[in-house]
CSV table of C-alpha atoms in Angstrom, one decimal:
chain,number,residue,atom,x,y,z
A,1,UNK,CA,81.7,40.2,-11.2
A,2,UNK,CA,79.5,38.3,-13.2
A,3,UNK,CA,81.9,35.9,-14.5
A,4,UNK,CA,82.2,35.0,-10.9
A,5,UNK,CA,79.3,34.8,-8.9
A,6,UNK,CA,77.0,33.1,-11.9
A,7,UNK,CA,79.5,30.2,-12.7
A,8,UNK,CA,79.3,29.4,-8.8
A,9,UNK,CA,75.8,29.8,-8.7
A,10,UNK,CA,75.3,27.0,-11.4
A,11,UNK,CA,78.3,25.2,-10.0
A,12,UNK,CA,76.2,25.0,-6.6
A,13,UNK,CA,72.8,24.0,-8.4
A,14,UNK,CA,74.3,21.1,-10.1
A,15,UNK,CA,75.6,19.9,-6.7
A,16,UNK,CA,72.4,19.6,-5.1
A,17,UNK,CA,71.3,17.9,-7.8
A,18,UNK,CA,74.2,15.5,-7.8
A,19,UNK,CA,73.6,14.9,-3.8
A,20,UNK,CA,69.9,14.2,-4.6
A,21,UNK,CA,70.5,12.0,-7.0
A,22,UNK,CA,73.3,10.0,-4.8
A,23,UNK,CA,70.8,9.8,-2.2
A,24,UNK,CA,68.1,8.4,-4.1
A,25,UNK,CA,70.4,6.0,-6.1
A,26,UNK,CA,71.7,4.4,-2.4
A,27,UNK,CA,69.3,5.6,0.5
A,28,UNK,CA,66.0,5.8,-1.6
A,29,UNK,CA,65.3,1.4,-1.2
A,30,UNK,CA,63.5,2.3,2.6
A,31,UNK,CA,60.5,3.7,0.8
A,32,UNK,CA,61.6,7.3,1.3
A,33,UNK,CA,64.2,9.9,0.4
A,34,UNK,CA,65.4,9.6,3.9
A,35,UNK,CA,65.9,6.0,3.6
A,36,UNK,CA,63.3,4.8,6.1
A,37,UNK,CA,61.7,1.6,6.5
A,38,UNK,CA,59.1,1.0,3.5
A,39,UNK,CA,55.4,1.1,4.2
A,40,UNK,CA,55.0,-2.9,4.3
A,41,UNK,CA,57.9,-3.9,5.8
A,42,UNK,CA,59.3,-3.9,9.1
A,43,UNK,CA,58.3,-1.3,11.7
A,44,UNK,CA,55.0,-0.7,9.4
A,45,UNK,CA,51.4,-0.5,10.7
A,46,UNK,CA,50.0,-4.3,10.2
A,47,UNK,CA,47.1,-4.2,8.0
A,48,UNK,CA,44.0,-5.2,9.1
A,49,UNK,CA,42.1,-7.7,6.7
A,50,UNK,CA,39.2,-7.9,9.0
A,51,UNK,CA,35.4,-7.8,7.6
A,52,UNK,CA,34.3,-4.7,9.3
A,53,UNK,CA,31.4,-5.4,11.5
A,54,UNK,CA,28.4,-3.4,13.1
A,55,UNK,CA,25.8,-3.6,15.7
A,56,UNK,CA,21.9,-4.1,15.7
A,57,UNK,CA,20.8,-0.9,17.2
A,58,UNK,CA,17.4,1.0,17.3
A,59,UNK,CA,16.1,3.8,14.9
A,60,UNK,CA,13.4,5.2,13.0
A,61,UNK,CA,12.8,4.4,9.3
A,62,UNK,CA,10.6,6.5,6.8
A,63,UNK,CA,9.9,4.4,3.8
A,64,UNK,CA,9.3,7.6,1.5
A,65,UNK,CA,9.8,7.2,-2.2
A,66,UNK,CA,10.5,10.5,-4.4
A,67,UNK,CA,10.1,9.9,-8.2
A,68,UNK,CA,10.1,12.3,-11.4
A,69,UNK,CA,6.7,12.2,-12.9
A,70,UNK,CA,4.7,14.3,-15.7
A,71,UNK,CA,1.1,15.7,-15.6
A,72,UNK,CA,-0.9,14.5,-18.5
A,73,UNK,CA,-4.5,14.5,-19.8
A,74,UNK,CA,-6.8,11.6,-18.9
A,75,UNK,CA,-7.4,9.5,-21.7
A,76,UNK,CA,-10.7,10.2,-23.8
A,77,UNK,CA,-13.2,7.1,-23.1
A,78,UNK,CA,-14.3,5.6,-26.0
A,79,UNK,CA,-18.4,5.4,-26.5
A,80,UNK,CA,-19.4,2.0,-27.9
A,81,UNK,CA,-22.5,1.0,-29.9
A,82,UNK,CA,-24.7,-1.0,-27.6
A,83,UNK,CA,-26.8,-2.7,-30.3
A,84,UNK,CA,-26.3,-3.4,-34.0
A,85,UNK,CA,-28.7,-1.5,-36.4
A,86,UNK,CA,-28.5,1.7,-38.2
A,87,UNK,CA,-27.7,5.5,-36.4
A,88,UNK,CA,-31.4,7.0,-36.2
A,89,UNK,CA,-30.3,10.6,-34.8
A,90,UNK,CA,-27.6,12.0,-32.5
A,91,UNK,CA,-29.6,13.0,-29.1
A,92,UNK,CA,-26.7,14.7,-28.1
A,93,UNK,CA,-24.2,17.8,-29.9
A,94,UNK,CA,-20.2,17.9,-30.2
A,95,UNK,CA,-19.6,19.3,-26.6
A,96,UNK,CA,-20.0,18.8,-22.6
A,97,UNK,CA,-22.2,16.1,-21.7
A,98,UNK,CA,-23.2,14.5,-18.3
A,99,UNK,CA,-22.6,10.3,-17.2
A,100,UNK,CA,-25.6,8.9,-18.9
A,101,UNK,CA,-26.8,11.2,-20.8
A,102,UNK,CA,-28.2,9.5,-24.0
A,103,UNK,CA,-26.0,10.1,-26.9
A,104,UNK,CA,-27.0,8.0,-29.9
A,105,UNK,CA,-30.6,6.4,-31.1
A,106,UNK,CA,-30.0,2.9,-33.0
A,107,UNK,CA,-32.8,1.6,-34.4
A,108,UNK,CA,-33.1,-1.9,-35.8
A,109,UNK,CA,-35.5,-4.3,-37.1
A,110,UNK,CA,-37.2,-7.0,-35.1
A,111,UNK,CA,-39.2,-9.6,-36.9
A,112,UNK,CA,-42.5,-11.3,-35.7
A,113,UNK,CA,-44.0,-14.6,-36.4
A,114,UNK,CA,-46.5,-14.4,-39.2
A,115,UNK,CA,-50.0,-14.5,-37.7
A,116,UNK,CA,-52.3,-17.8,-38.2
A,117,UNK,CA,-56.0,-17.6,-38.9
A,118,UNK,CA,-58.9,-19.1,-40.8
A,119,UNK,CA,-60.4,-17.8,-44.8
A,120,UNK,CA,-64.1,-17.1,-44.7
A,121,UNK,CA,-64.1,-20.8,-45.7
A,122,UNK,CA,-62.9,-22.1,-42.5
A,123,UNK,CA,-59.2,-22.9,-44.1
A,124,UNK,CA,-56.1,-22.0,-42.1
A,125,UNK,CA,-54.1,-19.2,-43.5
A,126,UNK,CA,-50.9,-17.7,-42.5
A,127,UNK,CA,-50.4,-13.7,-43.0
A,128,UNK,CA,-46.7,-12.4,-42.4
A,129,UNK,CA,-46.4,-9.5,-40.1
A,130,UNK,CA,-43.9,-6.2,-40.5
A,131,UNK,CA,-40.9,-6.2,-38.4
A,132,UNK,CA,-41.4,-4.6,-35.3
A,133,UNK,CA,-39.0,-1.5,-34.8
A,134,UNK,CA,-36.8,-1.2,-31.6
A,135,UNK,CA,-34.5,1.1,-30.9
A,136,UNK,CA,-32.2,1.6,-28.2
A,137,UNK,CA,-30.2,4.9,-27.0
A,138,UNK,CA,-26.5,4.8,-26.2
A,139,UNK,CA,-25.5,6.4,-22.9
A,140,UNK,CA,-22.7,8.4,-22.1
A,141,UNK,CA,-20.1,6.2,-20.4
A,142,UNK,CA,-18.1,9.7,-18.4
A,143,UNK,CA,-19.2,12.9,-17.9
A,144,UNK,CA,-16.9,15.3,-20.3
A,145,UNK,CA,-16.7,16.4,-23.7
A,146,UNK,CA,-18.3,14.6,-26.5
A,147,UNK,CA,-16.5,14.1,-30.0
A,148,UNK,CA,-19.4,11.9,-31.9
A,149,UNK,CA,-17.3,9.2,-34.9
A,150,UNK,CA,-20.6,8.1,-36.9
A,151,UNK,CA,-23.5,9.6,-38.8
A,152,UNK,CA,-27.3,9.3,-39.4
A,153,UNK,CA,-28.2,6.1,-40.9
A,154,UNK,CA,-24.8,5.0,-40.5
A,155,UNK,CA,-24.9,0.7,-39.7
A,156,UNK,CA,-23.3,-0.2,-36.3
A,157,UNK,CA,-22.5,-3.4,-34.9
A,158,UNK,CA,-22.9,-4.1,-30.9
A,159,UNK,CA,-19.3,-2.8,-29.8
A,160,UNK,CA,-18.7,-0.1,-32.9
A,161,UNK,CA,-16.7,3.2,-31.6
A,162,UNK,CA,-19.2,5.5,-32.2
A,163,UNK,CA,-17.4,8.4,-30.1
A,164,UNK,CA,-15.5,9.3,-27.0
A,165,UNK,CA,-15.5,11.4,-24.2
A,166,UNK,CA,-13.0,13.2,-23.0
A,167,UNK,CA,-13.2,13.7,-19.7
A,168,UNK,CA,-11.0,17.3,-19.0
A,169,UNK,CA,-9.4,16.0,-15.9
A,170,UNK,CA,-5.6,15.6,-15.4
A,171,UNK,CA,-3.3,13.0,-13.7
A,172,UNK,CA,0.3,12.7,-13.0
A,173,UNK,CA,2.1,9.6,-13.6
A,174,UNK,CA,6.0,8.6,-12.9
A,175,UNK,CA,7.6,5.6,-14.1
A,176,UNK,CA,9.1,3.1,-10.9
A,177,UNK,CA,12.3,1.6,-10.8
A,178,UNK,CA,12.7,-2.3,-9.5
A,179,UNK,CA,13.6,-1.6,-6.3
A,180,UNK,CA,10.8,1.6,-6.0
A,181,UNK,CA,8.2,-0.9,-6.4
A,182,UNK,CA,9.5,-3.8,-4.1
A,183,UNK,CA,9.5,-0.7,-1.5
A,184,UNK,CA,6.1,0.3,-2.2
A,185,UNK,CA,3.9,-3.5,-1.8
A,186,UNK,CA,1.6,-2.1,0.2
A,187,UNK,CA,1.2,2.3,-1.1
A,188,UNK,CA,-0.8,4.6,0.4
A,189,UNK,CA,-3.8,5.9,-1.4
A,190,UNK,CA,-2.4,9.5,-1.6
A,191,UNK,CA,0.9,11.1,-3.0
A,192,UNK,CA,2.1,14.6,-2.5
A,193,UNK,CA,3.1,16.2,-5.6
A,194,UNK,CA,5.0,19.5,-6.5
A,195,UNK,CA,4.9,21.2,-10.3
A,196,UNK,CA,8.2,23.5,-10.3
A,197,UNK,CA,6.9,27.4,-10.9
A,198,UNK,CA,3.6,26.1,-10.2
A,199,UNK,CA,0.9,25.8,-7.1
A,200,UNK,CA,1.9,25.1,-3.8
A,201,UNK,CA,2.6,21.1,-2.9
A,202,UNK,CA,-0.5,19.3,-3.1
A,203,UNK,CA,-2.4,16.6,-2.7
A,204,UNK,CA,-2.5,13.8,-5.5
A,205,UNK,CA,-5.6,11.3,-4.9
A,206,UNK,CA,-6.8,7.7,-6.2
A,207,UNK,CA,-3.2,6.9,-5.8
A,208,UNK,CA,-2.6,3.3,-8.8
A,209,UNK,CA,0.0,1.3,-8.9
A,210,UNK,CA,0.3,-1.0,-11.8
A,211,UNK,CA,2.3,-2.5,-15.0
A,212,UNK,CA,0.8,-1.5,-18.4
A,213,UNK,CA,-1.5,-3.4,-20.1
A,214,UNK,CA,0.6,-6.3,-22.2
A,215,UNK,CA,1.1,-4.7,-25.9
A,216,UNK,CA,-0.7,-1.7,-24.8
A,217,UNK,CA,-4.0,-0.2,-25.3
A,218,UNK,CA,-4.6,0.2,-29.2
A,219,UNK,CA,-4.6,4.1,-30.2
A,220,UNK,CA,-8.3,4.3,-31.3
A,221,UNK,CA,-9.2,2.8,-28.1
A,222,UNK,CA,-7.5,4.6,-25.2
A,223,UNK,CA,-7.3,8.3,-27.3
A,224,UNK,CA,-4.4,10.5,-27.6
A,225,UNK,CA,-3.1,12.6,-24.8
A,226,UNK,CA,-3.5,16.2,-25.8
A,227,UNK,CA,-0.8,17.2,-24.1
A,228,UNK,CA,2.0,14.3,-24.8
A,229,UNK,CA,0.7,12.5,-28.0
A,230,UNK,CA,0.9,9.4,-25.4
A,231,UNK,CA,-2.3,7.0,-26.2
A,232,UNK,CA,-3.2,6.9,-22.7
A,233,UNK,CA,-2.3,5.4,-19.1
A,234,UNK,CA,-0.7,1.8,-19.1
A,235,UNK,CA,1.2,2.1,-23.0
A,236,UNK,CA,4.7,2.9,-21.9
A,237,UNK,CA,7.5,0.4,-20.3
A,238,UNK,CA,7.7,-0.3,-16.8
A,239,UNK,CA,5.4,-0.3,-14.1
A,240,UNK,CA,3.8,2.9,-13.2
A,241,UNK,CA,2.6,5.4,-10.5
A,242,UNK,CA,-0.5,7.3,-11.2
A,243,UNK,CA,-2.7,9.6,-9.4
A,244,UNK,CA,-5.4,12.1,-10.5
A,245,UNK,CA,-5.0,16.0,-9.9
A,246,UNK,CA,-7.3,17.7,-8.0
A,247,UNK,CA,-9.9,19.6,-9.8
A,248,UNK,CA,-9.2,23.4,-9.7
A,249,UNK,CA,-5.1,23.3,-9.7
A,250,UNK,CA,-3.5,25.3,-12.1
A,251,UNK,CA,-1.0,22.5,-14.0
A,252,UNK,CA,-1.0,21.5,-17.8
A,253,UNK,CA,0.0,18.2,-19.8
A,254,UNK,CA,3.3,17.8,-20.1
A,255,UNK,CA,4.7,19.7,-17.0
A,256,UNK,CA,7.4,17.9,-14.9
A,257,UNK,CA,6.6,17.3,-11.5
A,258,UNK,CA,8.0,16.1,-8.1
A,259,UNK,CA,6.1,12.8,-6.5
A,260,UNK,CA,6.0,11.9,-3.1
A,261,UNK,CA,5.2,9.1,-1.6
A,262,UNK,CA,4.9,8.3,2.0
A,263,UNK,CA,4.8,4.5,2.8
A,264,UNK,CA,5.2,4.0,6.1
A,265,UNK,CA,7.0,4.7,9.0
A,266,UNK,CA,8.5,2.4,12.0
A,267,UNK,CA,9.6,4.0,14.8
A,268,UNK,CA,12.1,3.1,18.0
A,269,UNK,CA,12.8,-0.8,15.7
A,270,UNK,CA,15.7,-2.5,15.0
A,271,UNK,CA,17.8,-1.9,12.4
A,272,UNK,CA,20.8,-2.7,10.7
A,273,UNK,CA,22.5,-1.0,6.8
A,274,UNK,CA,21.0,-2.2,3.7
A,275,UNK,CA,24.2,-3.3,3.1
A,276,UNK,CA,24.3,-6.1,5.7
A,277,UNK,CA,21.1,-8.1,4.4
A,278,UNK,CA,20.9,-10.2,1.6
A,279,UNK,CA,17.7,-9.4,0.1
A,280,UNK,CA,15.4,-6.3,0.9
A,281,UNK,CA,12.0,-7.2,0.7
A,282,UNK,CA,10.4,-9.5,3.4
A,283,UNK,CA,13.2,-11.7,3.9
A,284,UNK,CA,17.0,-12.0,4.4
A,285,UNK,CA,20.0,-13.0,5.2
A,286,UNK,CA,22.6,-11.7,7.8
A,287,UNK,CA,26.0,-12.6,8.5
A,288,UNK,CA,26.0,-13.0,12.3
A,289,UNK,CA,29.1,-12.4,13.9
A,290,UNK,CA,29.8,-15.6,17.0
A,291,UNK,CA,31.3,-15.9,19.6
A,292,UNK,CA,34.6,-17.5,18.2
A,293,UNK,CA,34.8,-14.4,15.5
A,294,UNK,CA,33.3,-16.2,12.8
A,295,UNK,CA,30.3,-14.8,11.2
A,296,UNK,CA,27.2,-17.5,10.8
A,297,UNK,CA,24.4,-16.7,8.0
A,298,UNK,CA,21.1,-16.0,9.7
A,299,UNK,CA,17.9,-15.5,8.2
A,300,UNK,CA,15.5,-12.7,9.1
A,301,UNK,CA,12.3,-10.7,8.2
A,302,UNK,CA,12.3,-7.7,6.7
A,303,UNK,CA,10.1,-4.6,7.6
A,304,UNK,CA,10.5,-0.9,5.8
A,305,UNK,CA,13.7,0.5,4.6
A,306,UNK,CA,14.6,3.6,3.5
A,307,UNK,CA,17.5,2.9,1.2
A,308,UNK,CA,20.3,3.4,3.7
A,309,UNK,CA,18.7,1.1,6.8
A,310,UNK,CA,16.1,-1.9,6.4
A,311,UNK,CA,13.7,-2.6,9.5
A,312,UNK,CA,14.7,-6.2,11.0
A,313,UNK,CA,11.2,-7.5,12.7
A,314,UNK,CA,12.6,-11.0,13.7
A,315,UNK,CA,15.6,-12.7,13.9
A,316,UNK,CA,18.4,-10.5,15.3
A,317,UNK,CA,18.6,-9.2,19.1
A,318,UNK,CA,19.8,-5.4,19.3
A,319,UNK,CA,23.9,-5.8,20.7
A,320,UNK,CA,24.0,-8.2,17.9
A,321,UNK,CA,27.9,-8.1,15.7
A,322,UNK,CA,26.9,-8.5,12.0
A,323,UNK,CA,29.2,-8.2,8.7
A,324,UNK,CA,28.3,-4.8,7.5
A,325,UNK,CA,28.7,-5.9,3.6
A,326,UNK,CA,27.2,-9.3,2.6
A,327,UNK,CA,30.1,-11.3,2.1
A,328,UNK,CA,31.2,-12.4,-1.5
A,329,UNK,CA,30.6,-16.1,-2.3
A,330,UNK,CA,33.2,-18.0,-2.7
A,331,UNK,CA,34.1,-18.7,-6.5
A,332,UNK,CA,37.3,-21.4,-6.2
A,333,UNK,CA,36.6,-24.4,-8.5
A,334,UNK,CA,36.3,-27.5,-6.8
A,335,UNK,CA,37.9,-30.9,-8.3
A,336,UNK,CA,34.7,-32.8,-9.0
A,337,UNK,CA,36.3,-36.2,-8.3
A,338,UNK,CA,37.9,-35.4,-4.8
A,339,UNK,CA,35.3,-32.1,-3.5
A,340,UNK,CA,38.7,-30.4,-2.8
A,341,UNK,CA,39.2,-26.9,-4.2
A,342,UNK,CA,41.3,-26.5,-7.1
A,343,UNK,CA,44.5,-24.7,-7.2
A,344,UNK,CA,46.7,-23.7,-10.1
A,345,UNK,CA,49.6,-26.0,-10.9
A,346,UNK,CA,53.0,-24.9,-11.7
A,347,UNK,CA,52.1,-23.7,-15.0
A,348,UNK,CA,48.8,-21.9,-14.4
């Protein structure tokens, strides 16, 4: 029995194989194993080449901008010597000190004119005086935590580091991309910020938006961050975002928090996809489809967007056709000597 039925078996497999194989060496040119009409030629859906379009309509657009930031220690400010002379005493101990409270005595010298007179014999003398002594105390520039740099009798000059306060207090600050700071030209004052496993959202105040200082603050000037060895506010790269924690929330330097900030919102305007504009900030360009199908450049101004849809304040009517992608410039040489574009000749 089985020297029957398995030779037929693989007589019948080889075949089907031989019928596929006829079929796709003669019928298999249409595109398909059925020989039907390939997918670009005849009988095929025509493809459409046309520049999608879309319309101006009306929406609402929240200009909110959410950034990674870190919480880190505000920068110790330095105490400066307010007159040259020599250290006298230290008014004030290694520890919490209030704004203005005086810190450092400085004494100096001050010398006088010598005094003019007459000798019992009516001739005019001159007698030098002693220096008169002035001193002058240096105040504390922050209420915070005094770390004093110089000691009795030490010489200062007018502008000498003689300590720094640190003031306790805590900020968070997040770095801004380009396009996060064209979006936020006019921020609020306020930014609502979230430490993951810590307090409830809340709210970050005195809201600063700003590039670092060029070359960055030198390390004895701006002190160390306790909790990030960073020097201070305004040494890293790029422009910043930096606000100041609110005094009794439970975060440390060095956490990771989530920042967000709300700059604006336009309700019931017109607006069309960020993809349709040239530009984002203030003003644009849009490619205004006519009436004879061809799409005319248009400028426009620019409100709030919120990454997906930009606020168009002038220069568009809501109906309006535009391209929905900005449409690629044209990059065809052009014969310098006749202005007509260039083609390839018949060897490339």
């Amino acid at each position: 029995m089985r020297t029957i039925v398995f030779p037929a078996l693989r007589l019948l497999v080889w075949g089907v194989i031989a019928v596929a194989l006829c079929v796709l060496a003669f019928g298999g040119s249409g595109g398909g194993l059925g020989g039907g009409e390939p997918a670009a030629g005849p009988g095929a859906p025509p493809l459409d080449l046309a520049e999608p379009v879309v319309p101006v309509g009306r929406g609402s657009v929240a200009n909110t901008v959410t950034v990674t930031g870190t919480v880190v220690a505000d920068a110790a400010v330095p105490v400066r010597a307010t007159a040259a002379g020599k250290v006298h005493r230290l008014l004030a101990a290694p520890g919490p000190v209030a704004a203005g409270q005086p810190l450092v005595e400085i004494r100096w010298e001050e010398e006088r004119d010598p005094a003019a007179g007459t000798d019992a014999d009516g001739n005019p003398t001159v007698t030098p005086q002693k220096p008169r002594i002035r001193s002058a105390a240096v105040p504390a520039p922050a209420a915070g935590t005094l770390a004093t740099d110089v000691l009795v009798d030490q010489i200062v000059a007018v502008g000498d580091r003689i300590g720094t306060v640190a003031p306790g207090s805590l900020s968070v600050t997040a770095t801004l991309t380009q396009a996060e700071q064209f979006r936020l030209l006019s921020p609020p004052s306020t930014a609502q910020v979230e430490v993951q496993g810590g307090p409830a959202p809340f709210t970050c105040e005195r809201l600063v938006l700003g590039a670092p200082v060029p070359g960055g603050r030198p390390q004895d000037d701006a002190g160390a961050d306790p909790g990030t060895g960073d020097p201070g506010a305004g040494t890293g790269g790029g422009t910043t975002a930096r606000c100041a924690v609110p005094p009794g929330t439970t975060v440390f330097a060095g956490m990771a928090a989530s920042v967000v900030i709300a700059a604006g919102t336009a309700e019931d305007v017109l607006v069309v996809p960020v993809t349709a504009v040239q530009g984002s900030v203030q003003a644009g360009n849009v490619w205004v489809v006519g009436e004879d199908g061809e799409p005319v450049e248009r400028p426009v101004t620019l409100g709030l967007t919120d990454g997906e849809q930009v606020e168009v304040r002038d220069g568009l009517a809501e109906g309006e056709q535009v391209l929905q992608f900005v449409p690629l410039p044209d990059d065809t040489p052009v014969d310098p000597y006749t202005g007509e574009p260039m083609t390839a000749g018949p060897f490339g």
